[in-house]
Amino acid sequence: MEINVIQAALLGLFACLASMPGMGGSAIGNYTLGRPLVGGLVCGIILGDIQTGVLVGAAMQLLYIALVTPGGAVSADVRAVSYIGIPLAMLALKSYGLDAAGQEGIGLATSFGAMVGTLGTVLFYGTATMNLIWQHIGWKAVKEGNFKKLYLVNMGLPWISHIACSFLPTFLICMAGAGMVDTIKEILPMDGIAMKTIFTVGSLLPCVGIAILLKQIISKGLDFIPFFMGFALAAALGINLVVATIIAMMFAFMNYQIKTSQSVKVSTVSSLEDEEEEDI
Amino acid sequence: MKKLSKKALNKSFRNWYYGHLTCFSQEHMQTFGYLCAMLPIVEELYDTKEDQQKALDTYTAFFNTEPQLGSVIVGVTVGLEEAKANGENVDGETINGLRAGLMGPVAGIGDSLIVGVLIPLLLGIALGLSTGGSPIGVIFYIIAWNIIVTLGMRLLYFKGYELGGKAVEFLTGEKSKALRESVMMLGSMVIGAVAATWVNVTTVFQMINEETGEAYLNLNDQINSVLPKGLTAIFVVFCWYLISKKKMSPLKVMLLLVIIAFVGVLIGFFDPQLQY
């Protein structure tokens, strides 16, 4: 499997649209095209193998299922994961002859995702720093009352940052991709310690993705009860995610009813107390 | 009495919907997106260049929040700017104070509700639908997310504009708190199911009877007989403990896992059992 110039250029373009301060806007860009699952489909279409693309994308998605960027601090960059990591992982799978749906295929894909995601953080800071130049032009325009220029500054000029920090890295790495994968294959045989470690890391890393998410919603041990309820539904009873969501909705609904009726009670009690005080 | 036209409001909303993060920098974050969203409003409300510049000056202050839920802040300030242009008792400082006061709480709610629950929920369902490499799950995610987020942002923006300051009370009120807690409960159950479905940590550790050559202890089976996929659960809770309680950065936890994997492979605890 090879990546030609047009395919690499298309991947580069999608990287520009999908990154965190991206040209697709955050709803369509970052949160749609930037998700590795969607990136997997896009890469699959561009490279002509939708099934492998989606499988690799799904494996990487789990690692980055909760990519929260509080206050603009990123821990991994989606453009690198989705449009550098996925094509490379697809090439590696083909080259190793691994099944993308199997345990090993998923492990390899996840390891690739973690590697490029961390490297991609550099691209994020590069883009954000370059945007400072355009913002400087923007401040000048506001001071001079040249308001229309704001649109150019906000939606036009950042394309230049993206050509430098999204398009070019993606294009170059994807072009070099096939050769790079072959080199890796030669240096690291499959049954050596290094490859075994990479695959093991691949199966452990999604735990970090889940843990980042849990940090947002679980603050003390008791909060783990709903988590393990969901875990048990899927692991022990083999219930699928849609059904698990429906069961979870029922619990959430009951919780909401209880909480709102409590708050009504509290407010009536406190208003009664107020009246009593007035009587005295 | 000045009243904003539907056209200006729509344009302002579109500018925010698309452009809130396009010119992002660590220093100004969403400030330029905000300026672009306010520009159509300011241009319609004030006739002279000087007034426009003065009004726009309010929005040059630093701004950053969760942009989807943050639509409501833009809507509220548009409502207040209209009131200000009509000579009501609102000035630029009031608007900026409100803006600065809201961006923190809205970022907190938005990050946990939208990025922390809604997106993983949709992705979890999509992952289930895409088992085996089918594109159906991906298409489901693209459609469901974009419809929810686009309609949601529109609703928040226009409700914010109509209600003005009252929208703030709604966002921080009792009912919204109960709703938030319930959605988080839903979220953690779904994430539990996602973890059990999609994460798979196993060990090959065995103790073998030297005479018969049979394994008398297969650790993976033993753990699974207590809790199916128990080893996965142990690692998830371990990572949560490190990140939440020990305040380790995700990157450090990942590096620690690399070390654990390396040692585990050396002592024969982990083995992906691969061959060409």
Coordinates of N, CA, C and O in Angstrom, one line a residue, chain A residues 32-170:
Chain A
T32 N -16.1 17.1 14.8 CA -16.6 16.1 13.8 C -15.4 15.5 13.1 O -15.0 14.4 13.3
L33 N -14.8 16.3 12.2 CA -13.7 15.8 11.4 C -12.5 15.4 12.2 O -11.7 14.5 11.9
G34 N -12.3 16.0 13.4 CA -11.1 15.8 14.2 C -11.2 14.5 15.0 O -10.2 14.0 15.5
R35 N -12.5 14.0 15.3 CA -12.6 12.8 16.1 C -11.9 11.6 15.3 O -12.3 11.5 14.1
P36 N -11.1 10.8 15.9 CA -10.4 9.8 15.2 C -11.4 8.8 14.5 O -11.1 8.3 13.4
L37 N -12.6 8.6 15.1 CA -13.5 7.7 14.5 C -13.9 8.2 13.1 O -14.0 7.5 12.1
V38 N -14.2 9.5 13.0 CA -14.6 10.2 11.8 C -13.4 10.2 10.9 O -13.5 9.9 9.7
G39 N -12.2 10.6 11.5 CA -11.0 10.6 10.7 C -10.7 9.3 10.1 O -10.2 9.2 8.9
G40 N -11.1 8.2 10.8 CA -10.9 6.8 10.2 C -11.6 6.6 8.9 O -11.1 6.1 8.0
L41 N -12.9 7.1 8.9 CA -13.7 7.0 7.7 C -13.1 7.8 6.6 O -13.0 7.4 5.5
V42 N -12.8 9.1 6.9 CA -12.2 10.0 5.9 C -10.9 9.4 5.3 O -10.8 9.3 4.1
C43 N -10.0 8.9 6.2 CA -8.8 8.3 5.7 C -9.1 7.1 4.9 O -8.4 6.8 3.9
G44 N -10.1 6.3 5.4 CA -10.4 5.1 4.6 C -10.9 5.4 3.2 O -10.6 4.7 2.3
I45 N -11.7 6.5 3.1 CA -12.2 6.9 1.8 C -11.0 7.4 0.9 O -10.9 6.9 -0.2
I46 N -10.2 8.2 1.5 CA -9.0 8.7 0.7 C -8.1 7.6 0.3 O -7.6 7.6 -0.9
L47 N -7.8 6.7 1.2 CA -6.8 5.6 0.9 C -7.5 4.4 0.2 O -6.8 3.4 -0.1
G48 N -8.8 4.4 0.1 CA -9.5 3.3 -0.6 C -9.7 2.1 0.2 O -9.8 1.0 -0.4
D49 N -9.7 2.2 1.5 CA -10.0 1.0 2.3 C -10.8 1.4 3.5 O -10.3 1.6 4.6
I50 N -12.1 1.5 3.3 CA -13.0 2.1 4.3 C -13.0 1.2 5.6 O -12.9 1.7 6.7
Q51 N -13.0 -0.1 5.4 CA -13.2 -1.0 6.6 C -12.0 -0.8 7.5 O -12.1 -0.6 8.7
T52 N -10.8 -0.9 6.9 CA -9.6 -0.8 7.8 C -9.5 0.6 8.4 O -9.2 0.7 9.6
G53 N -9.9 1.6 7.6 CA -9.9 3.0 8.2 C -10.8 3.1 9.4 O -10.3 3.6 10.4
V54 N -12.0 2.6 9.3 CA -12.9 2.7 10.4 C -12.4 1.9 11.6 O -12.5 2.4 12.7
L55 N -11.9 0.7 11.3 CA -11.4 -0.1 12.5 C -10.3 0.6 13.2 O -10.2 0.6 14.4
V56 N -9.3 1.2 12.4 CA -8.2 1.9 13.1 C -8.7 3.1 13.8 O -8.3 3.4 14.9
G57 N -9.6 3.9 13.1 CA -10.2 5.0 13.8 C -10.9 4.7 15.1 O -10.7 5.4 16.1
A58 N -11.6 3.6 15.1 CA -12.4 3.2 16.3 C -11.4 2.9 17.4 O -11.6 3.3 18.6
A59 N -10.3 2.2 17.1 CA -9.3 1.9 18.1 C -8.7 3.1 18.7 O -8.5 3.2 19.9
M60 N -8.3 4.1 17.8 CA -7.7 5.3 18.3 C -8.7 6.2 19.1 O -8.4 6.9 20.0
Q61 N -10.0 6.1 18.6 CA -11.0 7.0 19.3 C -11.1 6.7 20.8 O -11.3 7.6 21.6
L62 N -11.0 5.4 21.1 CA -11.1 5.1 22.5 C -10.1 5.7 23.4 O -10.3 6.2 24.5
L63 N -8.9 5.8 22.9 CA -7.8 6.5 23.6 C -8.1 7.9 23.8 O -7.8 8.5 24.9
Y64 N -8.7 8.6 22.8 CA -9.0 10.0 22.9 C -10.5 10.3 23.1 O -11.0 11.3 22.6
I65 N -11.2 9.4 23.7 CA -12.7 9.5 23.8 C -13.0 10.8 24.6 O -14.0 11.4 24.4
A66 N -12.2 11.2 25.5 CA -12.5 12.4 26.3 C -11.3 13.4 26.1 O -10.6 13.6 27.1
L67 N -11.2 14.0 25.0 CA -10.2 14.9 24.8 C -10.6 16.3 25.2 O -11.0 17.1 24.4
V68 N -10.7 16.5 26.5 CA -11.1 17.8 27.1 C -9.9 18.7 27.1 O -8.8 18.3 27.4
T69 N -10.1 20.0 26.6 CA -8.9 20.9 26.5 C -9.2 22.1 27.4 O -9.6 23.1 27.0
P70 N -9.1 21.9 28.8 CA -9.5 23.0 29.7 C -8.6 24.2 29.5 O -7.4 24.0 29.6
G71 N -9.2 25.3 29.3 CA -8.4 26.5 29.1 C -7.4 26.5 28.0 O -6.4 27.2 28.1
G72 N -7.6 25.7 27.0 CA -6.7 25.6 25.8 C -5.4 24.9 26.1 O -4.5 25.0 25.4
A73 N -5.4 24.1 27.2 CA -4.2 23.2 27.4 C -4.4 21.9 26.8 O -5.3 21.1 27.3
V74 N -3.7 21.5 25.8 CA -3.9 20.3 25.1 C -2.9 19.2 25.6 O -1.8 19.5 25.9
S75 N -3.4 18.0 25.7 CA -2.6 16.9 26.0 C -2.2 16.0 24.8 O -1.3 15.3 24.8
A76 N -3.0 16.2 23.8 CA -2.7 15.5 22.5 C -3.5 16.2 21.4 O -4.4 16.9 21.6
D77 N -3.0 16.1 20.2 CA -3.5 16.9 19.1 C -4.3 16.0 18.1 O -3.7 15.0 17.6
V78 N -5.5 16.3 17.8 CA -6.4 15.4 17.0 C -5.9 15.4 15.5 O -6.1 14.4 14.9
R79 N -5.4 16.6 15.0 CA -5.1 16.5 13.6 C -4.0 15.5 13.4 O -4.0 14.8 12.4
A80 N -3.0 15.4 14.3 CA -1.9 14.5 14.2 C -2.4 13.0 14.4 O -2.0 12.1 13.6
V81 N -3.3 12.8 15.3 CA -3.9 11.5 15.5 C -4.7 11.0 14.3 O -4.5 9.9 13.8
S82 N -5.6 11.9 13.9 CA -6.5 11.4 12.8 C -5.9 11.4 11.4 O -6.2 10.5 10.7
Y83 N -5.0 12.4 11.1 CA -4.6 12.4 9.7 C -3.1 12.1 9.5 O -2.6 12.1 8.4
I84 N -2.4 11.9 10.6 CA -1.0 11.3 10.5 C -1.0 9.9 11.0 O -0.6 8.9 10.4
G85 N -1.6 9.7 12.2 CA -1.6 8.5 12.9 C -2.3 7.4 12.2 O -1.9 6.3 12.0
I86 N -3.6 7.7 11.8 CA -4.4 6.7 11.1 C -3.8 6.2 9.8 O -3.7 5.0 9.6
P87 N -3.4 7.1 8.9 CA -2.8 6.6 7.7 C -1.6 5.7 7.9 O -1.4 4.6 7.3
L88 N -0.7 6.2 8.9 CA 0.5 5.4 9.2 C 0.1 4.0 9.8 O 0.7 3.0 9.4
A89 N -0.8 4.0 10.7 CA -1.2 2.7 11.3 C -1.8 1.8 10.2 O -1.6 0.6 10.3
M90 N -2.6 2.4 9.3 CA -3.1 1.6 8.2 C -2.0 0.9 7.4 O -2.1 -0.3 7.1
L91 N -1.0 1.7 7.1 CA 0.1 1.2 6.3 C 0.8 0.1 7.1 O 1.2 -0.9 6.5
A92 N 1.0 0.4 8.4 CA 1.7 -0.6 9.2 C 1.0 -1.9 9.3 O 1.5 -3.0 9.1
L93 N -0.4 -1.9 9.5 CA -1.2 -3.1 9.5 C -1.0 -3.9 8.2 O -0.9 -5.1 8.2
K94 N -1.1 -3.2 7.1 CA -1.0 -3.8 5.8 C 0.4 -4.5 5.7 O 0.5 -5.6 5.2
S95 N 1.4 -3.7 6.1 CA 2.8 -4.2 6.0 C 3.1 -5.4 6.9 O 3.8 -6.3 6.5
Y96 N 2.5 -5.4 8.1 CA 2.7 -6.5 9.0 C 1.7 -7.7 8.6 O 1.8 -8.8 9.2
G97 N 0.7 -7.4 7.8 CA -0.3 -8.4 7.5 C -1.2 -8.7 8.7 O -1.6 -9.8 8.8
L98 N -1.4 -7.7 9.5 CA -2.3 -7.9 10.7 C -3.7 -7.6 10.4 O -4.0 -6.8 9.5
D99 N -4.6 -8.3 11.1 CA -6.1 -8.0 10.9 C -6.4 -6.9 11.8 O -6.2 -6.9 13.0
A100 N -7.0 -5.8 11.2 CA -7.3 -4.6 11.9 C -8.4 -4.8 13.0 O -8.5 -4.1 13.9
A101 N -9.2 -5.9 12.8 CA -10.3 -6.1 13.7 C -9.8 -6.9 14.9 O -10.4 -7.0 16.0
G102 N -8.6 -7.5 14.8 CA -8.1 -8.4 15.9 C -7.5 -7.6 17.0 O -7.2 -6.4 16.9
Q103 N -7.2 -8.3 18.1 CA -6.6 -7.7 19.3 C -5.3 -7.0 19.0 O -5.0 -5.9 19.4
E104 N -4.4 -7.7 18.2 CA -3.1 -7.1 17.9 C -3.2 -5.9 17.0 O -2.5 -4.9 17.2
G105 N -4.1 -5.9 16.0 CA -4.3 -4.8 15.2 C -4.7 -3.6 16.0 O -4.2 -2.5 15.8
I106 N -5.7 -3.8 16.9 CA -6.2 -2.7 17.7 C -5.0 -2.1 18.6 O -4.8 -0.9 18.7
G107 N -4.2 -3.1 19.1 CA -3.1 -2.7 20.0 C -2.1 -1.8 19.2 O -1.7 -0.8 19.7
L108 N -1.8 -2.2 18.0 CA -0.8 -1.5 17.2 C -1.4 -0.1 16.9 O -0.7 0.9 17.0
A109 N -2.7 0.0 16.5 CA -3.3 1.2 16.1 C -3.2 2.2 17.3 O -2.9 3.4 17.1
T110 N -3.6 1.7 18.5 CA -3.6 2.6 19.6 C -2.2 3.1 20.0 O -2.1 4.3 20.3
S111 N -1.2 2.2 19.9 CA 0.2 2.7 20.2 C 0.6 3.8 19.2 O 1.1 4.8 19.6
F112 N 0.2 3.7 17.9 CA 0.5 4.7 16.9 C -0.2 6.0 17.3 O 0.4 7.1 17.2
G113 N -1.4 5.9 17.7 CA -2.2 7.0 18.1 C -1.6 7.8 19.2 O -1.5 9.0 19.2
A114 N -1.1 7.1 20.2 CA -0.5 7.8 21.4 C 0.8 8.5 21.0 O 1.0 9.6 21.4
M115 N 1.6 7.8 20.1 CA 2.9 8.3 19.7 C 2.7 9.7 19.0 O 3.2 10.7 19.3
V116 N 1.8 9.6 17.9 CA 1.7 10.8 17.1 C 0.9 11.9 17.8 O 1.2 13.1 17.6
G117 N 0.0 11.5 18.7 CA -0.8 12.5 19.4 C 0.0 13.3 20.3 O -0.1 14.6 20.3
T118 N 1.0 12.7 20.9 CA 1.9 13.5 21.8 C 2.8 14.4 21.0 O 3.0 15.5 21.3
L119 N 3.3 13.8 19.9 CA 4.2 14.6 19.0 C 3.4 15.8 18.4 O 3.9 16.9 18.3
G120 N 2.1 15.6 18.1 CA 1.3 16.6 17.5 C 1.1 17.8 18.4 O 0.7 18.9 17.8
T121 N 1.3 17.7 19.7 CA 1.1 18.9 20.5 C 2.0 20.0 20.1 O 1.6 21.2 20.2
V122 N 3.2 19.7 19.5 CA 4.1 20.7 19.0 C 3.3 21.5 17.9 O 3.4 22.7 17.8
L123 N 2.6 20.8 17.0 CA 1.9 21.4 15.9 C 0.8 22.4 16.5 O 0.6 23.5 16.0
F124 N 0.2 22.0 17.6 CA -0.8 22.9 18.2 C -0.2 24.2 18.6 O -0.7 25.3 18.3
Y125 N 0.9 24.1 19.4 CA 1.5 25.3 19.9 C 2.1 26.1 18.7 O 2.0 27.4 18.8
G126 N 2.6 25.5 17.7 CA 3.1 26.2 16.5 C 2.0 27.0 15.9 O 2.2 28.2 15.6
T127 N 0.8 26.4 15.7 CA -0.3 27.2 15.1 C -0.8 28.3 15.9 O -0.9 29.5 15.4
A128 N -0.9 28.1 17.2 CA -1.4 29.1 18.1 C -0.4 30.3 18.2 O -0.8 31.4 18.3
T129 N 0.9 30.0 18.1 CA 1.9 31.0 18.2 C 1.9 31.9 16.9 O 1.9 33.1 17.0
M130 N 1.7 31.2 15.8 CA 1.7 31.9 14.5 C 0.5 32.8 14.4 O 0.6 33.9 13.8
N131 N -0.6 32.4 15.0 CA -1.8 33.2 15.0 C -1.6 34.6 15.6 O -2.3 35.6 15.3
L132 N -0.6 34.7 16.5 CA -0.3 36.0 17.2 C 0.0 37.0 16.2 O -0.3 38.2 16.3
I133 N 0.7 36.6 15.1 CA 1.0 37.6 14.0 C -0.2 38.2 13.4 O -0.4 39.4 13.3
W134 N -1.2 37.4 13.1 CA -2.5 37.9 12.5 C -3.2 38.7 13.5 O -3.9 39.7 13.1
Q135 N -3.2 38.3 14.7 CA -3.9 39.1 15.8 C -3.3 40.5 15.9 O -4.0 41.4 16.1
H136 N -2.0 40.6 15.7 CA -1.4 41.9 15.8 C -1.9 42.8 14.7 O -2.3 43.9 14.9
I137 N -2.1 42.2 13.5 CA -2.7 43.0 12.4 C -4.1 43.3 12.8 O -4.6 44.5 12.5
G138 N -4.8 42.4 13.4 CA -6.2 42.7 13.8 C -6.3 43.8 14.8 O -7.2 44.7 14.6
W139 N -5.5 43.9 15.8 CA -5.5 45.0 16.8 C -5.4 46.4 16.1 O -6.0 47.3 16.4
K140 N -4.4 46.4 15.1 CA -4.2 47.6 14.4 C -5.4 48.0 13.6 O -5.8 49.2 13.6
A141 N -6.1 47.0 13.0 CA -7.3 47.3 12.2 C -8.4 47.9 13.1 O -9.1 48.8 12.7
V142 N -8.6 47.3 14.3 CA -9.6 47.8 15.2 C -9.3 49.3 15.6 O -10.2 50.1 15.6
K143 N -8.0 49.5 15.9 CA -7.6 50.9 16.3 C -7.9 51.9 15.2 O -8.3 53.0 15.4
E144 N -7.7 51.5 13.9 CA -7.9 52.4 12.8 C -9.3 52.4 12.3 O -9.7 53.1 11.4
G145 N -10.2 51.6 12.9 CA -11.6 51.6 12.6 C -11.8 50.8 11.3 O -12.9 51.0 10.6
N146 N -10.9 50.0 10.9 CA -11.0 49.2 9.7 C -11.6 47.9 10.0 O -11.0 46.8 9.9
F147 N -12.9 47.9 10.4 CA -13.5 46.7 11.0 C -13.6 45.5 10.1 O -13.5 44.3 10.5
K148 N -13.9 45.7 8.8 CA -14.0 44.6 7.9 C -12.8 43.6 7.9 O -12.9 42.5 7.6
K149 N -11.7 44.2 8.2 CA -10.4 43.5 8.2 C -10.5 42.4 9.2 O -9.7 41.4 9.1
L150 N -11.3 42.5 10.3 CA -11.4 41.5 11.3 C -11.8 40.1 10.7 O -11.3 39.1 11.2
Y151 N -12.6 40.1 9.7 CA -13.0 38.8 9.2 C -11.8 38.2 8.5 O -11.6 37.0 8.7
L152 N -11.0 39.0 7.8 CA -9.8 38.4 7.2 C -8.9 37.9 8.3 O -8.3 36.8 8.1
V153 N -8.7 38.6 9.3 CA -7.8 38.2 10.4 C -8.3 36.9 11.1 O -7.6 36.0 11.3
N154 N -9.6 36.9 11.3 CA -10.2 35.7 12.1 C -10.4 34.5 11.2 O -10.2 33.4 11.7
M155 N -10.8 34.7 10.0 CA -11.1 33.5 9.2 C -10.3 33.3 8.0 O -10.4 32.2 7.4
G156 N -9.4 34.2 7.6 CA -8.7 34.1 6.4 C -7.2 33.8 6.7 O -6.7 32.7 6.3
L157 N -6.5 34.7 7.3 CA -5.1 34.6 7.6 C -4.7 33.3 8.3 O -3.6 32.8 8.0
P158 N -5.4 32.8 9.3 CA -5.0 31.6 10.0 C -4.7 30.4 9.1 O -4.0 29.5 9.5
W159 N -5.3 30.5 7.8 CA -5.0 29.4 6.9 C -3.5 29.3 6.7 O -2.9 28.2 6.5
I160 N -2.8 30.4 6.7 CA -1.3 30.4 6.5 C -0.7 29.6 7.7 O 0.2 28.8 7.4
S161 N -1.1 29.8 8.9 CA -0.6 29.1 10.0 C -0.8 27.6 9.8 O 0.1 26.7 10.1
H162 N -2.0 27.3 9.2 CA -2.3 25.9 9.1 C -1.5 25.2 7.9 O -1.3 24.0 8.0
I163 N -1.2 26.0 6.9 CA -0.4 25.4 5.8 C 0.9 25.0 6.4 O 1.5 24.0 6.1
A164 N 1.5 25.9 7.3 CA 2.8 25.6 7.8 C 2.7 24.5 8.9 O 3.6 23.6 8.9
C165 N 1.7 24.5 9.7 CA 1.7 23.6 10.9 C 0.8 22.4 10.8 O 0.9 21.5 11.6
S166 N -0.1 22.4 9.8 CA -1.0 21.2 9.6 C -0.7 20.5 8.3 O -0.5 19.4 8.2
F167 N -0.8 21.4 7.2 CA -0.8 20.8 5.9 C 0.6 20.1 5.6 O 0.7 18.9 5.3
L168 N 1.7 20.9 5.8 CA 3.0 20.4 5.4 C 3.4 19.2 6.3 O 3.9 18.2 5.7
P169 N 3.3 19.2 7.6 CA 3.8 18.0 8.4 C 3.0 16.8 7.9 O 3.6 15.7 7.7
T170 N 1.7 16.9 7.8 CA 0.9 15.8 7.4 C 1.3 15.3 6.0 O 1.5 14.1 5.8

